[in-house]
Amino acid sequence: MVSDEQRRVLDPERDAAALKALTHPLRIRLLGLLRQDGPATASELAVRTGESSASTSYHLRVLAKYAFVAEAEHHDGRERRWQAVHSVTSWSSKAMEAAAGSRAYVSLSRRAQIEHLEASLVRYEADIADGRLGQEWVEPSGISDLMPRLTPESLTELWDVLDRKLEELTTRDAEDPRAAQVILLTAGLPLAPRGPGTEADTSAPAGTDAEDAS
C-alpha cells in the first residue's frame, strides 16, 4: 500500500503551476517510466520514448522544478540519473473539477492511463509468449469491463473496499520472492442514460468479465 510519504496530493489552487507543468504528455510519460522501472538517465529515457536526449533532459528539469523527480544517487560521475520523488499522484476529483486548468490535467492524465493499459497489455502478452513470465500468471491475469448499476455511495464504498484489500495483499506479499509488479488500472465512470433516438455509441463495451479475471 502507498504510504503518505510516497503519495503526492495535488491541490488545484496551491499547485496550479505544478499542474500546468504536468499537462504535457511527455512529462507524464517520463514520470510514469521512472515510477514503473526506477531511476534512469535522460539518454536512457530518450531511447525508450523515441525523443531526443535534449528533449527528455529539458522535461526532466521541469519535473524536478516542481518536485516530481529528483536527482538519484550515482557513483560513476557521468550523466545524472533521475528518480521519481513519489510513487503516486492523487487529488480530490471534486476540487479538480472547479478549475478549467485542473480539469484539463485530469482529462489528460486519464487518457495517459488508458495508453498505459494498452502498452502494458502488449508487454504482458510478449512476456508470456517469450517465457519471461511463468505460466502461473496466465490464469489470474485479465481485464474486465463490467457495467453495474450503483449509487454514488456504493461506488465510493467500492473504492474504499478495493483500497483496503489492496493494502492487505501488498503487505502480505511484500517479502514474497514470487511477487511481481502488476498493472492494476481501475475505473468507475458513471454514464447518463441515453434517450430514444440518441446516436448509437459504437464504443460501448460488451460487458465482459473473463473467468481468469474474477
PDB file of C-alpha atoms in Angstrom:
ATOM      1  CA  MET A   1       0.000   0.000   0.000  1.00  0.00           C
ATOM      2  CA  VAL A   2       1.193   3.527  -0.739  1.00  0.00           C
ATOM      3  CA  SER A   3       2.274   5.451   2.371  1.00  0.00           C
ATOM      4  CA  ASP A   4       1.647   9.157   2.843  1.00  0.00           C
ATOM      5  CA  GLU A   5       5.330   9.811   2.115  1.00  0.00           C
ATOM      6  CA  GLN A   6       5.022   8.062  -1.261  1.00  0.00           C
ATOM      7  CA  ARG A   7       1.863   9.931  -2.294  1.00  0.00           C
ATOM      8  CA  ARG A   8       1.804  13.412  -3.872  1.00  0.00           C
ATOM      9  CA  VAL A   9      -1.609  15.017  -3.310  1.00  0.00           C
ATOM     10  CA  LEU A  10      -2.241  17.896  -5.699  1.00  0.00           C
ATOM     11  CA  ASP A  11      -4.368  20.903  -4.799  1.00  0.00           C
ATOM     12  CA  PRO A  12      -5.712  22.881  -7.805  1.00  0.00           C
ATOM     13  CA  GLU A  13      -5.105  26.247  -6.118  1.00  0.00           C
ATOM     14  CA  ARG A  14      -1.842  25.648  -4.266  1.00  0.00           C
ATOM     15  CA  ASP A  15      -0.316  23.521  -7.053  1.00  0.00           C
ATOM     16  CA  ALA A  16      -1.592  25.374 -10.115  1.00  0.00           C
ATOM     17  CA  ALA A  17       1.892  25.803 -11.604  1.00  0.00           C
ATOM     18  CA  ALA A  18       2.804  22.164 -10.938  1.00  0.00           C
ATOM     19  CA  LEU A  19      -0.432  21.028 -12.580  1.00  0.00           C
ATOM     20  CA  LYS A  20       0.296  23.172 -15.623  1.00  0.00           C
ATOM     21  CA  ALA A  21       3.751  21.607 -15.849  1.00  0.00           C
ATOM     22  CA  LEU A  22       2.163  18.163 -15.914  1.00  0.00           C
ATOM     23  CA  THR A  23      -0.210  18.981 -18.774  1.00  0.00           C
ATOM     24  CA  HIS A  24       2.457  17.831 -21.200  1.00  0.00           C
ATOM     25  CA  PRO A  25       2.143  14.240 -22.460  1.00  0.00           C
ATOM     26  CA  LEU A  26       5.886  13.555 -22.486  1.00  0.00           C
ATOM     27  CA  ARG A  27       6.302  14.717 -18.879  1.00  0.00           C
ATOM     28  CA  ILE A  28       3.514  12.410 -17.745  1.00  0.00           C
ATOM     29  CA  ARG A  29       5.158   9.569 -19.653  1.00  0.00           C
ATOM     30  CA  LEU A  30       8.627  10.264 -18.229  1.00  0.00           C
ATOM     31  CA  LEU A  31       7.265  10.388 -14.692  1.00  0.00           C
ATOM     32  CA  GLY A  32       5.413   7.120 -15.265  1.00  0.00           C
ATOM     33  CA  LEU A  33       8.520   5.381 -16.610  1.00  0.00           C
ATOM     34  CA  LEU A  34      10.597   6.455 -13.611  1.00  0.00           C
ATOM     35  CA  ARG A  35       7.902   5.211 -11.250  1.00  0.00           C
ATOM     36  CA  GLN A  36       7.493   1.899 -13.018  1.00  0.00           C
ATOM     37  CA  ASP A  37      11.086   0.982 -13.864  1.00  0.00           C
ATOM     38  CA  GLY A  38      13.187   3.024 -11.450  1.00  0.00           C
ATOM     39  CA  PRO A  39      15.945   5.631 -11.915  1.00  0.00           C
ATOM     40  CA  ALA A  40      17.202   6.403 -15.410  1.00  0.00           C
ATOM     41  CA  THR A  41      19.226   8.964 -17.311  1.00  0.00           C
ATOM     42  CA  ALA A  42      17.816  11.378 -19.865  1.00  0.00           C
ATOM     43  CA  SER A  43      19.596   9.390 -22.601  1.00  0.00           C
ATOM     44  CA  GLU A  44      18.044   6.109 -21.464  1.00  0.00           C
ATOM     45  CA  LEU A  45      14.599   7.686 -21.368  1.00  0.00           C
ATOM     46  CA  ALA A  46      15.174   9.192 -24.811  1.00  0.00           C
ATOM     47  CA  VAL A  47      15.724   5.715 -26.243  1.00  0.00           C
ATOM     48  CA  ARG A  48      12.588   4.374 -24.565  1.00  0.00           C
ATOM     49  CA  THR A  49      10.359   7.257 -25.672  1.00  0.00           C
ATOM     50  CA  GLY A  50      11.802   7.919 -29.133  1.00  0.00           C
ATOM     51  CA  GLU A  51      12.621  11.505 -28.154  1.00  0.00           C
ATOM     52  CA  SER A  52      15.967  13.331 -28.227  1.00  0.00           C
ATOM     53  CA  SER A  53      18.161  13.455 -25.126  1.00  0.00           C
ATOM     54  CA  ALA A  54      17.906  17.242 -25.182  1.00  0.00           C
ATOM     55  CA  SER A  55      14.111  16.998 -25.029  1.00  0.00           C
ATOM     56  CA  THR A  56      13.952  14.444 -22.216  1.00  0.00           C
ATOM     57  CA  SER A  57      16.623  16.359 -20.262  1.00  0.00           C
ATOM     58  CA  TYR A  58      14.625  19.586 -20.531  1.00  0.00           C
ATOM     59  CA  HIS A  59      11.356  17.997 -19.445  1.00  0.00           C
ATOM     60  CA  LEU A  60      13.039  16.171 -16.555  1.00  0.00           C
ATOM     61  CA  ARG A  61      14.349  19.513 -15.294  1.00  0.00           C
ATOM     62  CA  VAL A  62      10.811  20.920 -15.420  1.00  0.00           C
ATOM     63  CA  LEU A  63       9.537  17.938 -13.433  1.00  0.00           C
ATOM     64  CA  ALA A  64      12.365  18.479 -10.942  1.00  0.00           C
ATOM     65  CA  LYS A  65      11.439  22.166 -10.570  1.00  0.00           C
ATOM     66  CA  TYR A  66       8.027  21.110  -9.266  1.00  0.00           C
ATOM     67  CA  ALA A  67       9.390  18.257  -7.114  1.00  0.00           C
ATOM     68  CA  PHE A  68       8.009  15.365  -9.160  1.00  0.00           C
ATOM     69  CA  VAL A  69      11.501  13.976  -9.828  1.00  0.00           C
ATOM     70  CA  ALA A  70      14.905  14.422  -8.224  1.00  0.00           C
ATOM     71  CA  GLU A  71      18.490  13.505  -8.987  1.00  0.00           C
ATOM     72  CA  ALA A  72      19.248   9.929  -7.933  1.00  0.00           C
ATOM     73  CA  GLU A  73      22.494   8.762  -6.369  1.00  0.00           C
ATOM     74  CA  HIS A  74      25.098   7.667  -8.873  1.00  0.00           C
ATOM     75  CA  HIS A  75      28.780   6.939  -8.460  1.00  0.00           C
ATOM     76  CA  ASP A  76      30.237   6.982 -11.954  1.00  0.00           C
ATOM     77  CA  GLY A  77      30.426  10.783 -12.211  1.00  0.00           C
ATOM     78  CA  ARG A  78      28.850  10.723 -15.632  1.00  0.00           C
ATOM     79  CA  GLU A  79      25.321  11.604 -16.792  1.00  0.00           C
ATOM     80  CA  ARG A  80      22.928  12.279 -13.921  1.00  0.00           C
ATOM     81  CA  ARG A  81      20.245   9.776 -13.117  1.00  0.00           C
ATOM     82  CA  TRP A  82      16.710  10.798 -12.212  1.00  0.00           C
ATOM     83  CA  GLN A  83      14.194   9.173  -9.927  1.00  0.00           C
ATOM     84  CA  ALA A  84      10.534   9.789  -9.097  1.00  0.00           C
ATOM     85  CA  VAL A  85      10.018  11.532  -5.751  1.00  0.00           C
ATOM     86  CA  HIS A  86       6.625   9.885  -5.168  1.00  0.00           C
ATOM     87  CA  SER A  87       5.094   6.631  -6.401  1.00  0.00           C
ATOM     88  CA  VAL A  88       1.544   8.006  -6.768  1.00  0.00           C
ATOM     89  CA  THR A  89      -0.069  11.321  -7.708  1.00  0.00           C
ATOM     90  CA  SER A  90      -3.583  11.811  -6.340  1.00  0.00           C
ATOM     91  CA  TRP A  91      -6.182  14.535  -5.904  1.00  0.00           C
ATOM     92  CA  SER A  92      -9.747  15.315  -4.938  1.00  0.00           C
ATOM     93  CA  SER A  93     -11.856  14.960  -8.071  1.00  0.00           C
ATOM     94  CA  LYS A  94     -14.370  17.455  -6.689  1.00  0.00           C
ATOM     95  CA  ALA A  95     -11.679  20.068  -6.100  1.00  0.00           C
ATOM     96  CA  MET A  96     -10.096  19.485  -9.507  1.00  0.00           C
ATOM     97  CA  GLU A  97     -13.436  19.909 -11.250  1.00  0.00           C
ATOM     98  CA  ALA A  98     -13.660  23.512 -10.027  1.00  0.00           C
ATOM     99  CA  ALA A  99     -10.998  24.967 -12.357  1.00  0.00           C
ATOM    100  CA  ALA A 100     -10.511  24.608 -16.106  1.00  0.00           C
ATOM    101  CA  GLY A 101      -6.743  24.099 -15.804  1.00  0.00           C
ATOM    102  CA  SER A 102      -7.025  21.275 -13.303  1.00  0.00           C
ATOM    103  CA  ARG A 103      -9.845  19.657 -15.296  1.00  0.00           C
ATOM    104  CA  ALA A 104      -7.542  19.643 -18.330  1.00  0.00           C
ATOM    105  CA  TYR A 105      -4.838  17.852 -16.353  1.00  0.00           C
ATOM    106  CA  VAL A 106      -7.270  15.231 -15.011  1.00  0.00           C
ATOM    107  CA  SER A 107      -8.539  14.544 -18.538  1.00  0.00           C
ATOM    108  CA  LEU A 108      -5.014  14.253 -19.927  1.00  0.00           C
ATOM    109  CA  SER A 109      -3.918  12.051 -17.037  1.00  0.00           C
ATOM    110  CA  ARG A 110      -6.836   9.654 -17.519  1.00  0.00           C
ATOM    111  CA  ARG A 111      -6.084   9.293 -21.202  1.00  0.00           C
ATOM    112  CA  ALA A 112      -2.437   8.616 -20.395  1.00  0.00           C
ATOM    113  CA  GLN A 113      -3.626   5.845 -18.078  1.00  0.00           C
ATOM    114  CA  ILE A 114      -5.601   4.287 -20.933  1.00  0.00           C
ATOM    115  CA  GLU A 115      -2.476   4.396 -23.108  1.00  0.00           C
ATOM    116  CA  HIS A 116      -0.502   2.820 -20.274  1.00  0.00           C
ATOM    117  CA  LEU A 117      -3.013  -0.029 -20.090  1.00  0.00           C
ATOM    118  CA  GLU A 118      -2.697  -0.685 -23.822  1.00  0.00           C
ATOM    119  CA  ALA A 119       1.118  -0.649 -23.639  1.00  0.00           C
ATOM    120  CA  SER A 120       1.044  -2.905 -20.581  1.00  0.00           C
ATOM    121  CA  LEU A 121      -1.193  -5.416 -22.386  1.00  0.00           C
ATOM    122  CA  VAL A 122       1.256  -5.595 -25.292  1.00  0.00           C
ATOM    123  CA  ARG A 123       4.167  -6.045 -22.861  1.00  0.00           C
ATOM    124  CA  TYR A 124       2.311  -8.709 -20.847  1.00  0.00           C
ATOM    125  CA  GLU A 125       1.441 -10.740 -23.944  1.00  0.00           C
ATOM    126  CA  ALA A 126       5.056 -10.585 -25.156  1.00  0.00           C
ATOM    127  CA  ASP A 127       6.395 -11.558 -21.704  1.00  0.00           C
ATOM    128  CA  ILE A 128       4.106 -14.609 -21.587  1.00  0.00           C
ATOM    129  CA  ALA A 129       4.874 -15.631 -25.177  1.00  0.00           C
ATOM    130  CA  ASP A 130       8.641 -15.292 -24.719  1.00  0.00           C
ATOM    131  CA  GLY A 131       8.749 -17.029 -21.335  1.00  0.00           C
ATOM    132  CA  ARG A 132       9.757 -14.018 -19.242  1.00  0.00           C
ATOM    133  CA  LEU A 133       6.637 -14.642 -17.157  1.00  0.00           C
ATOM    134  CA  GLY A 134       5.763 -18.131 -15.928  1.00  0.00           C
ATOM    135  CA  GLN A 135       2.530 -19.880 -16.842  1.00  0.00           C
ATOM    136  CA  GLU A 136       1.300 -19.451 -13.255  1.00  0.00           C
ATOM    137  CA  TRP A 137       0.465 -15.849 -14.201  1.00  0.00           C
ATOM    138  CA  VAL A 138      -1.848 -16.800 -17.094  1.00  0.00           C
ATOM    139  CA  GLU A 139      -4.861 -17.842 -15.029  1.00  0.00           C
ATOM    140  CA  PRO A 140      -5.111 -14.841 -12.650  1.00  0.00           C
ATOM    141  CA  SER A 141      -4.411 -12.235 -15.350  1.00  0.00           C
ATOM    142  CA  GLY A 142      -7.176 -10.500 -17.238  1.00  0.00           C
ATOM    143  CA  ILE A 143      -9.258  -7.409 -17.982  1.00  0.00           C
ATOM    144  CA  SER A 144     -12.947  -6.900 -17.249  1.00  0.00           C
ATOM    145  CA  ASP A 145     -15.417  -4.262 -18.424  1.00  0.00           C
ATOM    146  CA  LEU A 146     -18.430  -4.831 -16.196  1.00  0.00           C
ATOM    147  CA  MET A 147     -21.294  -2.310 -16.169  1.00  0.00           C
ATOM    148  CA  PRO A 148     -23.017  -2.484 -12.755  1.00  0.00           C
ATOM    149  CA  ARG A 149     -25.728  -0.039 -11.637  1.00  0.00           C
ATOM    150  CA  LEU A 150     -24.551   1.691  -8.431  1.00  0.00           C
ATOM    151  CA  THR A 151     -25.399   4.762  -6.376  1.00  0.00           C
ATOM    152  CA  PRO A 152     -22.698   7.390  -5.666  1.00  0.00           C
ATOM    153  CA  GLU A 153     -22.470   5.995  -2.132  1.00  0.00           C
ATOM    154  CA  SER A 154     -21.965   2.441  -3.377  1.00  0.00           C
ATOM    155  CA  LEU A 155     -19.278   3.497  -5.855  1.00  0.00           C
ATOM    156  CA  THR A 156     -17.443   5.307  -3.052  1.00  0.00           C
ATOM    157  CA  GLU A 157     -17.736   2.211  -0.868  1.00  0.00           C
ATOM    158  CA  LEU A 158     -16.357   0.057  -3.680  1.00  0.00           C
ATOM    159  CA  TRP A 159     -13.237   2.237  -3.916  1.00  0.00           C
ATOM    160  CA  ASP A 160     -12.769   2.025  -0.132  1.00  0.00           C
ATOM    161  CA  VAL A 161     -13.079  -1.775  -0.118  1.00  0.00           C
ATOM    162  CA  LEU A 162     -10.623  -2.072  -3.003  1.00  0.00           C
ATOM    163  CA  ASP A 163      -8.097   0.179  -1.252  1.00  0.00           C
ATOM    164  CA  ARG A 164      -8.299  -1.816   1.989  1.00  0.00           C
ATOM    165  CA  LYS A 165      -7.977  -5.170   0.229  1.00  0.00           C
ATOM    166  CA  LEU A 166      -5.069  -3.958  -1.874  1.00  0.00           C
ATOM    167  CA  GLU A 167      -3.286  -2.751   1.264  1.00  0.00           C
ATOM    168  CA  GLU A 168      -3.832  -6.152   2.900  1.00  0.00           C
ATOM    169  CA  LEU A 169      -2.497  -8.096  -0.080  1.00  0.00           C
ATOM    170  CA  THR A 170       0.524  -5.904  -0.822  1.00  0.00           C
ATOM    171  CA  THR A 171       1.548  -6.081   2.836  1.00  0.00           C
ATOM    172  CA  ARG A 172       1.192  -9.865   2.795  1.00  0.00           C
ATOM    173  CA  ASP A 173       3.228 -10.245  -0.410  1.00  0.00           C
ATOM    174  CA  ALA A 174       5.907  -7.644   0.354  1.00  0.00           C
ATOM    175  CA  GLU A 175       8.634 -10.198   1.144  1.00  0.00           C
ATOM    176  CA  ASP A 176       7.476 -12.976  -1.191  1.00  0.00           C
ATOM    177  CA  PRO A 177      10.080 -13.502  -3.971  1.00  0.00           C
ATOM    178  CA  ARG A 178       7.326 -14.675  -6.336  1.00  0.00           C
ATOM    179  CA  ALA A 179       5.629 -11.268  -6.264  1.00  0.00           C
ATOM    180  CA  ALA A 180       5.776  -9.250  -9.494  1.00  0.00           C
ATOM    181  CA  GLN A 181       4.725  -5.762 -10.483  1.00  0.00           C
ATOM    182  CA  VAL A 182       1.059  -5.853 -11.514  1.00  0.00           C
ATOM    183  CA  ILE A 183      -0.632  -3.122 -13.536  1.00  0.00           C
ATOM    184  CA  LEU A 184      -3.974  -2.601 -11.798  1.00  0.00           C
ATOM    185  CA  LEU A 185      -5.964   0.069 -13.629  1.00  0.00           C
ATOM    186  CA  THR A 186      -9.456   0.609 -12.210  1.00  0.00           C
ATOM    187  CA  ALA A 187     -12.207   2.919 -13.400  1.00  0.00           C
ATOM    188  CA  GLY A 188     -15.587   3.979 -12.097  1.00  0.00           C
ATOM    189  CA  LEU A 189     -17.194   6.275 -14.661  1.00  0.00           C
ATOM    190  CA  PRO A 190     -20.975   6.816 -14.370  1.00  0.00           C
ATOM    191  CA  LEU A 191     -22.818   7.405 -17.652  1.00  0.00           C
ATOM    192  CA  ALA A 192     -26.009   9.396 -18.085  1.00  0.00           C
ATOM    193  CA  PRO A 193     -28.850   7.431 -19.709  1.00  0.00           C
ATOM    194  CA  ARG A 194     -29.371   7.882 -23.442  1.00  0.00           C
ATOM    195  CA  GLY A 195     -32.838   8.660 -24.673  1.00  0.00           C
ATOM    196  CA  PRO A 196     -34.622   7.222 -27.710  1.00  0.00           C
ATOM    197  CA  GLY A 197     -33.181   8.445 -30.982  1.00  0.00           C
ATOM    198  CA  THR A 198     -29.771   9.163 -29.496  1.00  0.00           C
ATOM    199  CA  GLU A 199     -26.914   8.444 -31.850  1.00  0.00           C
ATOM    200  CA  ALA A 200     -25.502   4.976 -31.256  1.00  0.00           C
ATOM    201  CA  ASP A 201     -22.384   4.769 -29.117  1.00  0.00           C
ATOM    202  CA  THR A 202     -20.103   2.463 -31.075  1.00  0.00           C
ATOM    203  CA  SER A 203     -17.516   2.470 -28.281  1.00  0.00           C
ATOM    204  CA  ALA A 204     -19.807   0.662 -25.807  1.00  0.00           C
ATOM    205  CA  PRO A 205     -18.120  -2.432 -24.343  1.00  0.00           C
ATOM    206  CA  ALA A 206     -19.541  -5.907 -24.370  1.00  0.00           C
ATOM    207  CA  GLY A 207     -19.763  -6.052 -20.565  1.00  0.00           C
ATOM    208  CA  THR A 208     -17.397  -8.978 -20.254  1.00  0.00           C
ATOM    209  CA  ASP A 209     -15.608 -10.364 -17.245  1.00  0.00           C
ATOM    210  CA  ALA A 210     -13.255 -13.194 -18.172  1.00  0.00           C
ATOM    211  CA  GLU A 211     -13.196 -16.125 -15.787  1.00  0.00           C
ATOM    212  CA  ASP A 212      -9.491 -15.667 -15.150  1.00  0.00           C
ATOM    213  CA  ALA A 213     -10.059 -12.079 -14.033  1.00  0.00           C
ATOM    214  CA  SER A 214     -12.732 -12.729 -11.445  1.00  0.00           C
TER     215      SER A 214
END
